[in-house]
Tab-separated table of C-alpha atoms in Angstrom:
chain	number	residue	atom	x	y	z
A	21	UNK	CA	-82.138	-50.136	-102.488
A	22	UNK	CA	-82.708	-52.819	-105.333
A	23	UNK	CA	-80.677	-52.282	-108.212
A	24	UNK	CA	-83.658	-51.274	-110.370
A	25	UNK	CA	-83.701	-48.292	-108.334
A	26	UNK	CA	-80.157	-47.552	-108.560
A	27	UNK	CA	-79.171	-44.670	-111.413
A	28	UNK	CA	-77.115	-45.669	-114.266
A	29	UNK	CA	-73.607	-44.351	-114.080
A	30	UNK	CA	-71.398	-44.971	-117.336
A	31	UNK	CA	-68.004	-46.270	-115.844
A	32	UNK	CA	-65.912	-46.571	-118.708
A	33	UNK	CA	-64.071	-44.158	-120.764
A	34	UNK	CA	-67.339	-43.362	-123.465
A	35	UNK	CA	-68.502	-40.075	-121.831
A	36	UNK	CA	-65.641	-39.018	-121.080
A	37	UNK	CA	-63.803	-39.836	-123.824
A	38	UNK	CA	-66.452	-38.673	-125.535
A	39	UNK	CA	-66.972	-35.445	-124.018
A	40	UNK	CA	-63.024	-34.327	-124.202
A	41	UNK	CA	-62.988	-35.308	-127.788
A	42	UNK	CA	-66.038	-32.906	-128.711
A	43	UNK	CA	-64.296	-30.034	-126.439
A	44	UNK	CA	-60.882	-30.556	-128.362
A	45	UNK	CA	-62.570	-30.917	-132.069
A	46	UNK	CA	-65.005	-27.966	-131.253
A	47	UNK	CA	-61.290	-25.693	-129.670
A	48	UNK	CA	-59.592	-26.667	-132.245
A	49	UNK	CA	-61.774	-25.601	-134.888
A	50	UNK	CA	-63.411	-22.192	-133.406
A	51	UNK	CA	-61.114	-21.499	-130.372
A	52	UNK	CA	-62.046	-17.277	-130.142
A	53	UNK	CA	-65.870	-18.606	-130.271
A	54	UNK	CA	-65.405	-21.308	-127.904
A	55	UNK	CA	-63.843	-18.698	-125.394
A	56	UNK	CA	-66.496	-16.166	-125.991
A	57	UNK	CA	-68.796	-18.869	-124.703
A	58	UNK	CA	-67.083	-19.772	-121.690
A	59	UNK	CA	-66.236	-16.139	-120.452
A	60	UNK	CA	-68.966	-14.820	-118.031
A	61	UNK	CA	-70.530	-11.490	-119.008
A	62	UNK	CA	-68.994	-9.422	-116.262
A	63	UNK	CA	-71.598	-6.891	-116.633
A	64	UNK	CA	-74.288	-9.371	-115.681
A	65	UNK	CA	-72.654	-11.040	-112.985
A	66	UNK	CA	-71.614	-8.000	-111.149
A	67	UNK	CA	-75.730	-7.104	-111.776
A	68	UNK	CA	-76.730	-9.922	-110.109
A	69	UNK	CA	-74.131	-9.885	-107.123
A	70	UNK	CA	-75.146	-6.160	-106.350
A	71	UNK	CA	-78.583	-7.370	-106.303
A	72	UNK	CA	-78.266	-10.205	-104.111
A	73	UNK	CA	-75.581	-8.058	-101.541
A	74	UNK	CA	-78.763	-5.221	-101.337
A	75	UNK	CA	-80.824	-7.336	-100.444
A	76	UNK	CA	-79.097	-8.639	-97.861
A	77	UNK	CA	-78.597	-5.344	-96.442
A	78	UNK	CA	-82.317	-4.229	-96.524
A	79	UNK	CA	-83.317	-8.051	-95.393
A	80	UNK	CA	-81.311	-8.745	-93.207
A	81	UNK	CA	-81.543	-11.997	-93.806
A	82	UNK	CA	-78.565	-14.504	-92.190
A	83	UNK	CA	-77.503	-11.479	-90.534
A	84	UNK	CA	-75.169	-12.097	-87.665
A	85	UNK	CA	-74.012	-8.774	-86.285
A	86	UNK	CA	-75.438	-5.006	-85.562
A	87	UNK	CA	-74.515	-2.242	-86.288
A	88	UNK	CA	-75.996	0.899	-84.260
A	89	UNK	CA	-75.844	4.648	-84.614
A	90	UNK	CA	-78.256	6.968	-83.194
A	91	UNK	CA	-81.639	5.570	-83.433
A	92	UNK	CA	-81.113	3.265	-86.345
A	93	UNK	CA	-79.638	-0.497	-86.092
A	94	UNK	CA	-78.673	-2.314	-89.120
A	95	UNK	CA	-78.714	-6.230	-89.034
A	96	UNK	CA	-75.598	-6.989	-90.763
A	97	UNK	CA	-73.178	-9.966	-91.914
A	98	UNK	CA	-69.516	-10.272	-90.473
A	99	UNK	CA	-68.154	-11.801	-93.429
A	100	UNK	CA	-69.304	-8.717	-95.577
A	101	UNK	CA	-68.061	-6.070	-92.789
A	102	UNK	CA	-64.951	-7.466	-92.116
A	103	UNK	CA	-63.736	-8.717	-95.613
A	104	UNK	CA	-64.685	-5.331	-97.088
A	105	UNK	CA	-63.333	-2.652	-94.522
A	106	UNK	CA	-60.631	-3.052	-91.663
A	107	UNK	CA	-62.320	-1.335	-89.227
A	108	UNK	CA	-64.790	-3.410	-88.940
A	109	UNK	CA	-62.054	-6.536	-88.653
A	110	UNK	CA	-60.298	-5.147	-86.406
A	111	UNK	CA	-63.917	-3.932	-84.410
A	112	UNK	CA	-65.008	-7.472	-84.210
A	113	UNK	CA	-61.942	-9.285	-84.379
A	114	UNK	CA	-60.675	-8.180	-80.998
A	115	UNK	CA	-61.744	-4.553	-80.272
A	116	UNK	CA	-59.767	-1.166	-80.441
A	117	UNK	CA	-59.319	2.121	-77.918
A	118	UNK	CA	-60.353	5.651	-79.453
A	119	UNK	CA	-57.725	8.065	-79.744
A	120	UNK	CA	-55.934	6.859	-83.041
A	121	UNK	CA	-55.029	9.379	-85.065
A	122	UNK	CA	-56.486	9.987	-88.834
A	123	UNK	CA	-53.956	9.491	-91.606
A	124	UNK	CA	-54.955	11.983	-94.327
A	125	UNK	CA	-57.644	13.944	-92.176
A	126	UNK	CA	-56.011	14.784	-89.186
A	127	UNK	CA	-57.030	18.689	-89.652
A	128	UNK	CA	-60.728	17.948	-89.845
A	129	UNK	CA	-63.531	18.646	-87.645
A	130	UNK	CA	-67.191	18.115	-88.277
A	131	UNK	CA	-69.521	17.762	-86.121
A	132	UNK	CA	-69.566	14.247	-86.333
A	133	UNK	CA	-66.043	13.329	-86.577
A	134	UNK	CA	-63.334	13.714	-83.670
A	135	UNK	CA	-61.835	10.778	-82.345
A	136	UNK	CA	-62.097	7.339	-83.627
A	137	UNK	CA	-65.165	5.002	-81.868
A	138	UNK	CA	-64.472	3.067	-78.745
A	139	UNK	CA	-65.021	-0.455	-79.447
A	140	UNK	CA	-64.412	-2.627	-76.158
A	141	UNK	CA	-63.795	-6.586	-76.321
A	142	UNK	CA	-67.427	-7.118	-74.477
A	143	UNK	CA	-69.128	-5.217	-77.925
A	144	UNK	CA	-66.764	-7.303	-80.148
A	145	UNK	CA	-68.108	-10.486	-78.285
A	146	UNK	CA	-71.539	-10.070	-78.701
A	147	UNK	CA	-71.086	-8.926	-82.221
A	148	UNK	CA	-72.893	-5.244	-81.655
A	149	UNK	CA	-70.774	-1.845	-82.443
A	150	UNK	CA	-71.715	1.375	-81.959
A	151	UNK	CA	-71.095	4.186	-83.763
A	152	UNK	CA	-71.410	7.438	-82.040
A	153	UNK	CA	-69.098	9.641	-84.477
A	154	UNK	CA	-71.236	10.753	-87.445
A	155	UNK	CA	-74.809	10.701	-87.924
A	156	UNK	CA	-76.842	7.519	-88.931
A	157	UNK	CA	-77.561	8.526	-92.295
A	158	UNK	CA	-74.096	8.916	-92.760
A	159	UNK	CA	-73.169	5.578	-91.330
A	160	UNK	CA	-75.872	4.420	-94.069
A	161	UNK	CA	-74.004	5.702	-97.049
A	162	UNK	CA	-70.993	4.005	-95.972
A	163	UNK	CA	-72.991	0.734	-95.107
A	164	UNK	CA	-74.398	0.620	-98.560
A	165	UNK	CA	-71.209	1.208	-100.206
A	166	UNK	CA	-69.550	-1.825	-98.263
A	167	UNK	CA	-72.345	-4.305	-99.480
A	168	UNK	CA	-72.610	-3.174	-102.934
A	169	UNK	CA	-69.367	-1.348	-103.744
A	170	UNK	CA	-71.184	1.612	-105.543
A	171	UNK	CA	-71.772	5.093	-105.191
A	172	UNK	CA	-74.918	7.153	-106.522
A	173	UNK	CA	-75.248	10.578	-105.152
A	174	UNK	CA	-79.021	10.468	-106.377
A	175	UNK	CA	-79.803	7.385	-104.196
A	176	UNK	CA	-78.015	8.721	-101.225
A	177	UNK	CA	-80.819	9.069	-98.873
A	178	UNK	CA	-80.152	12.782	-97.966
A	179	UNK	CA	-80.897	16.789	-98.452
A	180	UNK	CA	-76.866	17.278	-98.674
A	181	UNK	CA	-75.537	19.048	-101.840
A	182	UNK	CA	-73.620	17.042	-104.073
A	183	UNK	CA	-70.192	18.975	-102.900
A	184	UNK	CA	-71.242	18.280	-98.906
A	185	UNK	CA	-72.308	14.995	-99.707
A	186	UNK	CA	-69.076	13.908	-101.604
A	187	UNK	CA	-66.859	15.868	-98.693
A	188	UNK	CA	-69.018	13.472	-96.269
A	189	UNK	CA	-68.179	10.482	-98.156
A	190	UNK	CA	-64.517	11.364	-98.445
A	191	UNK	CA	-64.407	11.652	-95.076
A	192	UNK	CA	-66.200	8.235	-94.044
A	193	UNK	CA	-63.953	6.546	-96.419
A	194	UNK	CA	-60.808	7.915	-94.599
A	195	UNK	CA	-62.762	7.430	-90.916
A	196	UNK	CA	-62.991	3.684	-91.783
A	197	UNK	CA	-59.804	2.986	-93.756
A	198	UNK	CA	-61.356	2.456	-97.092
A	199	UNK	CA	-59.519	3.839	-99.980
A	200	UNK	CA	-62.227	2.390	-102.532
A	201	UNK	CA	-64.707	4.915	-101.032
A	202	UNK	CA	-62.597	8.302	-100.689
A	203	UNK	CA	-61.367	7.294	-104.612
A	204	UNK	CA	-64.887	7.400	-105.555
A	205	UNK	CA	-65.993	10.180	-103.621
A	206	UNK	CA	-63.236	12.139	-105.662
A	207	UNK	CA	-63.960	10.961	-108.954
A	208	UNK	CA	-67.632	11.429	-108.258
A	209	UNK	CA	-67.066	14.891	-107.223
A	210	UNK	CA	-64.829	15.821	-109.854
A	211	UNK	CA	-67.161	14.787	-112.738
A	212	UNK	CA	-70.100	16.980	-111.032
A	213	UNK	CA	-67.771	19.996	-110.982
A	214	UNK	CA	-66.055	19.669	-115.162
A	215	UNK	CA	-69.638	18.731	-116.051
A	216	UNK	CA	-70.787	22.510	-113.967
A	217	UNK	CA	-67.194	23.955	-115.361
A	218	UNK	CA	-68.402	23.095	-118.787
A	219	UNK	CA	-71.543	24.255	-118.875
A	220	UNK	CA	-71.014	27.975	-117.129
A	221	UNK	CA	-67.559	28.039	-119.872
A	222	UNK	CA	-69.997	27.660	-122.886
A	223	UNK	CA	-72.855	29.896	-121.550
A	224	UNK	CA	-71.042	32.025	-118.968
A	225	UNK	CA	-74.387	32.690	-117.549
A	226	UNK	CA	-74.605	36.011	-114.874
A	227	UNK	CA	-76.889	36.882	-112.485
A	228	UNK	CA	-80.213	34.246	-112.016
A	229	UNK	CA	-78.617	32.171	-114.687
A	230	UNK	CA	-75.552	32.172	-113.221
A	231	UNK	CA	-77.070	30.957	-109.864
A	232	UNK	CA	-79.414	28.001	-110.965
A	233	UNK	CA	-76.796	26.800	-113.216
A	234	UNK	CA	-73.492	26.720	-110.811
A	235	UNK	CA	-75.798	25.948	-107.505
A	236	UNK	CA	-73.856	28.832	-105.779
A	237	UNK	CA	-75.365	28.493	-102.536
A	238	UNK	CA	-74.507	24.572	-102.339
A	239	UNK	CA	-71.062	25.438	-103.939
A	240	UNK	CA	-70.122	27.937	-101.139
A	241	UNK	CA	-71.973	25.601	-98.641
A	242	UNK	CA	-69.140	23.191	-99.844
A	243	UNK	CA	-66.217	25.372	-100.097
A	244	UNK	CA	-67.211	26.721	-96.245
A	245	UNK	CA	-66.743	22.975	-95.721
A	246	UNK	CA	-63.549	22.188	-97.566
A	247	UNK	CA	-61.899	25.489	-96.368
A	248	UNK	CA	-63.101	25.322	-92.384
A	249	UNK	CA	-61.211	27.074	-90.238
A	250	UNK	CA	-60.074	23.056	-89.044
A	251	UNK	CA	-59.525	21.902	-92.363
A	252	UNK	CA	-56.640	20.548	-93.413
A	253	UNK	CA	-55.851	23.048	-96.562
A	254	UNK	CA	-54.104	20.597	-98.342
A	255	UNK	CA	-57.026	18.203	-98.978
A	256	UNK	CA	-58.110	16.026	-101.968
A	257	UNK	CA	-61.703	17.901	-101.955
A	258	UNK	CA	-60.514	21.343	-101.662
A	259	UNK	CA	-58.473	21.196	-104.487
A	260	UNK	CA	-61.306	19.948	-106.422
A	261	UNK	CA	-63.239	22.846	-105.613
A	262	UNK	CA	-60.695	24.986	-106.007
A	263	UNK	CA	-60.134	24.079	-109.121
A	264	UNK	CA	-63.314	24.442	-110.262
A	265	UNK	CA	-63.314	27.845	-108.613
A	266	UNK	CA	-60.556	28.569	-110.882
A	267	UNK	CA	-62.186	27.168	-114.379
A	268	UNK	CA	-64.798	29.381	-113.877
A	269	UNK	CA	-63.040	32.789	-111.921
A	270	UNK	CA	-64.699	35.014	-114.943
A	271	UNK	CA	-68.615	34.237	-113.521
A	272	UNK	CA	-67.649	33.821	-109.948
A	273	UNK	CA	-65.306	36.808	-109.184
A	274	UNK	CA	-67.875	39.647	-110.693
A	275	UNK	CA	-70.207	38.298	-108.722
A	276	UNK	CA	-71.726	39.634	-104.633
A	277	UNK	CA	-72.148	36.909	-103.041
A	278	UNK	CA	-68.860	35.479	-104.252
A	279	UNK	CA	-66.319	38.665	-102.808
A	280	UNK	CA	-68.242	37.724	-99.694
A	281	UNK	CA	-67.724	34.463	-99.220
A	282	UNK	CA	-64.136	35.480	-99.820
A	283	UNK	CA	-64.226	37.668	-96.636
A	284	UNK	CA	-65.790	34.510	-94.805
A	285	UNK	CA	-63.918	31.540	-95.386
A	286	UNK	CA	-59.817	33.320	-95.273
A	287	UNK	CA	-58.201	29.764	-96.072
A	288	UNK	CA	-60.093	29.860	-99.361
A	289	UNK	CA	-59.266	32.883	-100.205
A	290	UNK	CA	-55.507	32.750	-99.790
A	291	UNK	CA	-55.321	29.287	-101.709
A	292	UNK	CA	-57.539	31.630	-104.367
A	293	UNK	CA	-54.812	34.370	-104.384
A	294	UNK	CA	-52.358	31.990	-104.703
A	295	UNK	CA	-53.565	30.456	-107.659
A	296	UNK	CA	-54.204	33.570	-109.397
A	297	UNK	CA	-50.777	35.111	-108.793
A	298	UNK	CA	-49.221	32.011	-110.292
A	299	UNK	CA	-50.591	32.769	-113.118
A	300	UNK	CA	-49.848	36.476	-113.674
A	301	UNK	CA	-48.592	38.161	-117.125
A	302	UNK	CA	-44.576	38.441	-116.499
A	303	UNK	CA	-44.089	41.518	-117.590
A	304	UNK	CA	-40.398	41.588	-117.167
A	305	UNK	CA	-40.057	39.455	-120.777
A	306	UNK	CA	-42.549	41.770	-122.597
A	307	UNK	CA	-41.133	43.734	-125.354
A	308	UNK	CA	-43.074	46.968	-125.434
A	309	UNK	CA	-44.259	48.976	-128.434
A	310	UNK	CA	-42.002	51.152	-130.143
A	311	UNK	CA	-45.351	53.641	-131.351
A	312	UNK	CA	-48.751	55.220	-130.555
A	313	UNK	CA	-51.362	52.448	-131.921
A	314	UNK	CA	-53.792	55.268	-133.241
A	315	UNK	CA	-51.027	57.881	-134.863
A	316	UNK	CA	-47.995	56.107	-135.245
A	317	UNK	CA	-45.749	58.321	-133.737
A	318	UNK	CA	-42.691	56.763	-132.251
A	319	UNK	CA	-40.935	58.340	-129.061
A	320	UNK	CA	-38.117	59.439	-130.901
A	321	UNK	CA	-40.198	62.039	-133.034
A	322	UNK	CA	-40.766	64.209	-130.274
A	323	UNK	CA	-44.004	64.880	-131.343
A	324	UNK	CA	-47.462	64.293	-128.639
A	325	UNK	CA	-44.901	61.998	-126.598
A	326	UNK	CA	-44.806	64.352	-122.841
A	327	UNK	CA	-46.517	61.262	-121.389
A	328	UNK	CA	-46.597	58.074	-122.532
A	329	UNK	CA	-49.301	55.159	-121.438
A	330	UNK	CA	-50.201	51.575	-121.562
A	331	UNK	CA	-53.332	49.722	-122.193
A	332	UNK	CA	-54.668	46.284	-123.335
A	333	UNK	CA	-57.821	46.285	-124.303
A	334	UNK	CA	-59.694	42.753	-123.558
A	335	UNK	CA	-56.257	40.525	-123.968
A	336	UNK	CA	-52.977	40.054	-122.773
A	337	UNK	CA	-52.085	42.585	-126.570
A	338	UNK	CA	-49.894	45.355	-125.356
A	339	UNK	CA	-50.599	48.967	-126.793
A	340	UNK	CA	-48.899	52.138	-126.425
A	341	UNK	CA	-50.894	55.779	-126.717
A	342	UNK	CA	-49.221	59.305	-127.285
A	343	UNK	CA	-50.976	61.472	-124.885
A	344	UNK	CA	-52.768	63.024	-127.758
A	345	UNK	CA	-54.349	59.820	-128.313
A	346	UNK	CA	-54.519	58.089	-125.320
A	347	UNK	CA	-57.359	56.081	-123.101
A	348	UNK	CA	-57.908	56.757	-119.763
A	349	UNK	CA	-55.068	54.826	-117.964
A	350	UNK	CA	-52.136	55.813	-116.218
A	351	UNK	CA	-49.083	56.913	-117.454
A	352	UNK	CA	-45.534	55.214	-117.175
A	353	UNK	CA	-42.374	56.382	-118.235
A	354	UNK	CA	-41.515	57.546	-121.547
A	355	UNK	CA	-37.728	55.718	-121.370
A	356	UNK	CA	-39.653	52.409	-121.066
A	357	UNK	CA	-40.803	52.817	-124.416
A	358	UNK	CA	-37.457	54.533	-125.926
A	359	UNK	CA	-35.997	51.105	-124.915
A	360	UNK	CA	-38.610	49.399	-126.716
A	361	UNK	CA	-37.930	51.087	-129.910
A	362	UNK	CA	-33.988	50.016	-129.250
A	363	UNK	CA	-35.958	46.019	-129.355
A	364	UNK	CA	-34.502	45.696	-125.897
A	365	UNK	CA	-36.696	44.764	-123.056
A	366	UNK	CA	-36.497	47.560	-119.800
A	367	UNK	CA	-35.582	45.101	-117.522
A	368	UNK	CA	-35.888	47.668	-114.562
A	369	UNK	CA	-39.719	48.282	-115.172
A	370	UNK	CA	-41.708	47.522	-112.431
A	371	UNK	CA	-45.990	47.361	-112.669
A	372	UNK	CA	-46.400	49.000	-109.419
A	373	UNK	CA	-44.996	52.415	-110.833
A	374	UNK	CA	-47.497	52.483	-113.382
C-alpha cells in the first residue's frame, strides 16, 4: 500500500500525553462529576441485556442446543443454560441417572414432579434433553427466567392463580437447583398475599366482597396445594399462606366455604390450630374483678352473689356480673372472684370448668 494510503498514527508522547493530562486536570478539579460520567446507568444496561437475552430465546438465533418437553422444543444456547443453572451443566456436561433425591422438596408430589429426568451421555452428546417431569409451559417459565433473570406473574403464559403459579415456580426452582428462582417465587408470593392481607384488614369485606377481593377459590386452590396430603408441611410456601390465613382469620373463619376446606385439606388445618392456640389469652396471670360491672357489689357483701359469671364483651377486658345482673354466660365459681378481691390471682382456675 503506498504511504499516501497509509493512516496517520501520532507516535510520540502528544496524544497521550495529552490525553492523561486533560483526564488528571479534569479529576482533579471535579472528581464526583467525573465519576458520575464514567459509571454505567445500571438500570439501562440491565434494560438492554434483558432485551437482547429475550430475544435470543424467542429467536433462537446462534442457538446450539434443544430443549424438549411435551410437544414444544426450544432452540437454546449452552453457554446461557449451563452458566445460569447446574442442571443443565451437569445435563450437558456429561449426563446424570434419575433417582436423586430433592433437597428441600422431598415430600412433594405433583403431577409433574417425581423423580429427577434421565439424561443419558448419547442426549448430552448431541446437545438435546428432554424433559418429561412437568408440563411444557412449566418448563417455559423456568426457561424464561434463566435467560432474563426475571419473574412477572402477569407475563407467565398461563390460567394458574397467582398462589399455584408461585408454588409451581418454587418448585421448578428447587427441581433444577436454582435458588435465584425459589427466592423470587417467595418474595413474589409474599407481596401478593400482604398486598390481599392489607386490603381485606382495612375493608374486612364479607360475603361477595369478601370473595372477589381475597380470590377464595384460587386461595384454597393454593392452600389444597401447599397442604397436599404429600406435602412436605414444613415448606417455604405454606407458611406464606398460612400466614396470610392467619392476618386475615376474622373474614376467613366466619365464612362456609372456609370450615370446609378445613375438613378437606387436615394438614392445614392442624398447622391452623396450632397457630391459633399459640396465641391464646393465658388466663392463669389474669387478675379477676373484685365486683359486678353493672351494681358494684363485691363478693364479700353477700348480696345477688349465689352465682357468679364471666364475660368480655368484644376484647380481651374481663368483667364480672352478680347473677342479678348478669349476661347470658356460664357461671364459674364464686371463690375465684373472693380471691380476686384478696388482689391474688386463683392460680387453680381452669377455663374448662367454666
Amino acid at each position: 500500500m503506498d504511504d499516501g494510503m497509509q493512516p496517520s498514527i501520532p507516535t510520540g508522547p502528544s496524544l497521550l500525553t495529552a490525553g492523561t493530562a486533560a483526564a488528571t486536570a479534569s479529576t482533579s478539579r471535579t472528581p464526583k462529576l467525573r465519576e458520575k460520567t464514567l459509571l454505567p446507568n445500571l438500570a439501562i444496561t440491565n434494560q438492554r441485556f434483558y432485551n437482547h437475552d429475550l430475544r435470543l430465546l424467542e429467536e433462537g438465533y446462534l442457538s446450539d442446543v434443544k430443549v424438549s418437553c411435551g410437544n414444544e422444543t426450544w432452540d437454546l444456547h449452552k453457554i446461557i443454560l449451563c452458566s445460569r443453572c447446574l442442571w443443565f451443566e451437569k445435563a450437558f456436561a456429561a449426563g446424570f441417572a434419575a433417582g436423586c433425591q430433592m433437597r428441600h422438596l422431598s415430600g412433594w408430589e405433583t403431577s409433574a414432579l417425581l423423580t429427577l429426568t434421565r439424561v443419558n451421555i448419547q442426549e448430552s452428546q448431541s446437545g438435546h434433553v428432554t424433559i418429561q417431569e412437568f408440563e411444557p409451559e412449566k418448563v417455559y417459565w423456568m426457561i424464561r427466567y434463566i435467560y432474563t433473570g426475571v419473574i412477572n406473574i402477569k407475563e407467565l403464559r398461563t390460567d394458574s392463580t397467582v398462589y399455584a403459579a408461585c408454588l409451581d415456580l418454587y418448585i421448578l426452582g428447587d427441581y433444577f437447583d436454582m435458588p435465584e428462582l425459589r427466592s423470587e417465587s417467595l418474595a413474589c408470593l409474599t407481596a401478593h398475599c400482604n398486598s390481599k392481607a392489607g386490603d381485606l384488614q382495612q375493608r374486612q369485606p364479607q360475603g361477595e366482597a369478601l370473595k372477589q377481593i381475597m380470590d377464595l377459590e384460587a386461595l384454597f386452590e393454593g392452600l389444597k396445594l401447599a397442604f397436599g396430603d404429600n406435602a412436605d408441611e414444613g415448606n417455604p410456601v405454606a407458611q406464606i399462606l398460612l400466614n396470610l390465613v392467619h392476618k386475615t382469620r376474622f373474614c376467613l373463619l366466619p365464612n362456609p366455604k372456609f370450615l370446609e376446606l378445613l375438613g378437606q385439606v387436615p394438614k392445614f388445618s392442624v398447622a391452623l390450630m396450632k397457630v391459633l392456640y399459640g396465641q391464646q389469652y393465658d388466663l392463669r396471670g389474669v387478675r379477676y374483678p373484685s365486683k359486678c360491672a353493672d351494681c358494684g357489689v363485691s363478693p364479700g357483701q353477700g348480696k345477688h352473689f349465689d352465682k357468679m359469671y364471666p364475660f368480655t364483651h368484644q376484647s380481651w377486658e374481663s368483667r364480672a356480673y352478680c347473677s342479678e345482673c348478669a349476661p347470658d354466660a356460664e357461671e364459674i365459681p364464686t371463690n375465684i372472684f373472693r380471691a380476686a378481691k384478696r388482689r391474688t390471682p386463683y392460680a387453680g382456675f381452669n377455663p374448662g370448668d367454666w
